[in-house]
Amino acid sequence: MPKERKRTTKQPNKCRFCRAKVDDVDYKDINTLKKLVTPQGKMFSRKRAGNCAYHQRVVKRAIKRARFLALLPYIG
């Protein structure tokens, strides 16, 4: 007798900001921004960070502002 397979529907993963219902990412929130940057200072891609397109654009702006104000380094 063949085994019956369970049919599961995979829930689409939501980005961390959508789950928290955050509209705007704050450039002063360094702890959150550090999670989205490599040790060398490069930004993680959307796929790697798990962000939606909207929040990835907002994060990009926040990281660039934080770098300009010397809250985050340009390079590691």
Backbone as CSV, one residue per row, in Angstrom:
resi,resn,N_x,N_y,N_z,CA_x,CA_y,CA_z,C_x,C_y,C_z
1,MET,0.840,-1.198,0.000,0.000,0.000,0.000,0.880,1.254,0.000
2,PRO,0.624,2.177,-0.900,1.419,3.414,-0.917,1.049,4.318,0.259
3,LYS,2.051,5.024,0.727,1.819,5.954,1.834,1.038,7.159,1.352
4,GLU,0.136,7.600,2.177,-0.608,8.813,1.827,0.188,10.034,2.250
5,ARG,0.265,10.984,1.361,1.007,12.208,1.656,0.075,13.242,2.247
6,LYS,0.606,13.959,3.209,-0.170,15.071,3.770,-0.042,16.257,2.844
7,ARG,-1.131,16.881,2.581,-1.086,18.089,1.764,-1.046,19.291,2.699
8,THR,0.021,20.022,2.589,0.149,21.216,3.409,0.318,22.413,2.496
9,THR,-0.341,23.464,2.838,-0.157,24.696,2.081,0.803,25.561,2.872
10,LYS,1.849,25.950,2.225,2.871,26.735,2.899,2.433,28.192,2.968
11,GLN,2.490,28.734,4.164,2.146,30.141,4.355,3.265,30.993,3.773
12,PRO,2.923,32.048,3.042,3.985,32.915,2.551,4.644,33.656,3.710
13,ASN,5.970,33.689,3.694,6.698,34.365,4.760,6.546,35.864,4.603
14,LYS,6.184,36.515,5.673,6.080,37.963,5.641,7.380,38.556,6.156
15,CYS,7.675,39.740,5.711,8.905,40.368,6.161,8.746,40.810,7.625
16,ARG,9.875,41.018,8.293,9.858,41.331,9.725,9.120,42.632,10.014
17,PHE,9.155,43.570,9.080,8.502,44.856,9.293,7.000,44.759,9.047
18,CYS,6.589,43.920,8.107,5.156,43.696,7.871,4.527,42.976,9.063
19,ARG,5.249,42.004,9.628,4.727,41.284,10.792,4.556,42.216,11.981
20,ALA,5.513,43.144,12.150,5.451,44.083,13.266,4.580,45.295,12.953
21,LYS,4.065,45.352,11.714,3.217,46.459,11.252,3.934,47.799,11.392
22,VAL,5.188,47.809,10.922,6.001,49.028,10.945,5.853,49.708,9.593
23,ASP,5.480,50.980,9.601,5.350,51.715,8.349,6.684,52.303,7.906
24,ASP,7.432,52.855,8.853,8.670,53.529,8.516,9.796,52.994,9.395
25,VAL,10.904,52.629,8.780,12.061,52.136,9.522,12.885,53.343,9.938
26,ASP,13.222,53.412,11.218,13.937,54.571,11.749,15.432,54.409,11.540
27,TYR,16.079,55.422,11.001,17.519,55.347,10.756,18.315,55.389,12.049
28,LYS,17.691,55.773,13.155,18.381,55.816,14.451,18.331,54.469,15.178
29,ASP,17.549,53.539,14.663,17.429,52.206,15.262,18.566,51.326,14.736
30,ILE,19.742,51.509,15.314,20.956,50.865,14.820,20.916,49.354,15.000
31,ASN,20.342,48.865,16.090,20.301,47.417,16.334,19.551,46.684,15.226
32,THR,18.451,47.253,14.766,17.686,46.633,13.684,18.455,46.721,12.373
33,LEU,19.065,47.864,12.111,19.778,48.046,10.851,21.033,47.169,10.778
34,LYS,21.676,46.916,11.916,22.870,46.071,11.921,22.553,44.636,11.516
35,LYS,21.335,44.194,11.772,20.924,42.844,11.390,20.770,42.713,9.875
36,LEU,20.624,43.836,9.187,20.392,43.831,7.750,21.637,44.192,6.954
37,VAL,22.790,44.224,7.643,24.053,44.604,7.015,25.091,43.535,7.349
38,THR,25.969,43.219,6.398,27.038,42.247,6.634,28.109,42.878,7.523
39,PRO,29.017,42.065,8.073,30.123,42.633,8.863,31.015,43.585,8.058
40,GLN,31.029,43.414,6.722,31.803,44.315,5.879,31.069,45.628,5.603
41,GLY,29.798,45.700,5.981,29.035,46.928,5.795,28.118,46.915,4.591
42,LYS,28.048,45.780,3.875,27.171,45.699,2.710,25.758,45.346,3.153
43,MET,24.773,45.855,2.417,23.380,45.537,2.720,23.051,44.140,2.206
44,PHE,22.254,43.403,2.987,21.778,42.111,2.527,20.738,42.322,1.442
45,SER,20.658,41.376,0.525,19.656,41.446,-0.532,18.270,41.215,0.062
46,ARG,17.279,41.504,-0.721,15.895,41.318,-0.282,15.635,39.870,0.091
47,LYS,16.123,38.976,-0.720,15.904,37.557,-0.485,16.598,37.100,0.797
48,ARG,17.802,37.559,1.009,18.577,37.154,2.189,18.026,37.779,3.462
49,ALA,17.605,39.048,3.377,17.080,39.742,4.553,15.638,39.329,4.837
50,GLY,14.940,38.888,3.800,13.555,38.462,3.978,12.574,39.615,4.006
51,ASN,12.933,40.728,3.396,12.057,41.894,3.371,11.212,41.904,2.114
52,CYS,10.056,42.575,2.210,9.260,42.808,1.013,9.902,43.974,0.254
53,ALA,9.463,44.215,-0.969,10.074,45.240,-1.819,9.953,46.623,-1.191
54,TYR,8.783,46.932,-0.634,8.567,48.251,-0.043,9.519,48.487,1.127
55,HIS,9.568,47.535,2.046,10.403,47.714,3.232,11.894,47.643,2.897
56,GLN,12.265,46.913,1.842,13.673,46.902,1.443,14.100,48.294,0.964
57,ARG,13.226,48.980,0.249,13.540,50.351,-0.180,13.647,51.287,1.009
58,VAL,12.763,51.129,1.981,12.790,51.972,3.179,14.054,51.694,3.990
59,VAL,14.422,50.421,4.103,15.631,50.041,4.836,16.860,50.609,4.143
60,LYS,16.865,50.550,2.804,18.002,51.075,2.045,18.211,52.552,2.359
61,ARG,17.125,53.308,2.366,17.211,54.739,2.684,17.689,54.954,4.118
62,ALA,17.178,54.150,5.047,17.552,54.295,6.455,19.028,53.973,6.663
63,ILE,19.538,52.935,6.006,20.943,52.580,6.141,21.833,53.673,5.570
64,LYS,21.441,54.215,4.425,22.245,55.287,3.822,22.261,56.539,4.698
65,ARG,21.137,56.849,5.310,21.097,58.000,6.231,21.967,57.744,7.455
66,ALA,21.885,56.536,7.999,22.675,56.195,9.182,24.169,56.238,8.865
67,ARG,24.544,55.820,7.666,25.948,55.901,7.258,26.398,57.349,7.150
68,PHE,25.562,58.181,6.554,25.909,59.584,6.363,26.108,60.287,7.702
69,LEU,25.304,59.918,8.698,25.407,60.519,10.025,26.397,59.778,10.931
70,ALA,27.161,58.860,10.374,28.200,58.096,11.082,27.634,57.224,12.193
71,LEU,26.398,56.768,12.047,25.831,55.816,13.002,26.187,54.381,12.589
72,LEU,26.378,54.174,11.289,26.821,52.891,10.749,28.073,53.160,9.886
73,PRO,28.995,52.206,9.842,30.171,52.409,8.990,29.852,52.139,7.517
74,TYR,30.571,52.816,6.637,30.448,52.528,5.205,31.076,51.178,4.902
75,ILE,32.229,50.897,5.520,32.899,49.618,5.360,33.263,49.086,6.743
76,GLY,33.428,47.766,6.826,33.684,47.100,8.103,34.955,47.545,8.739
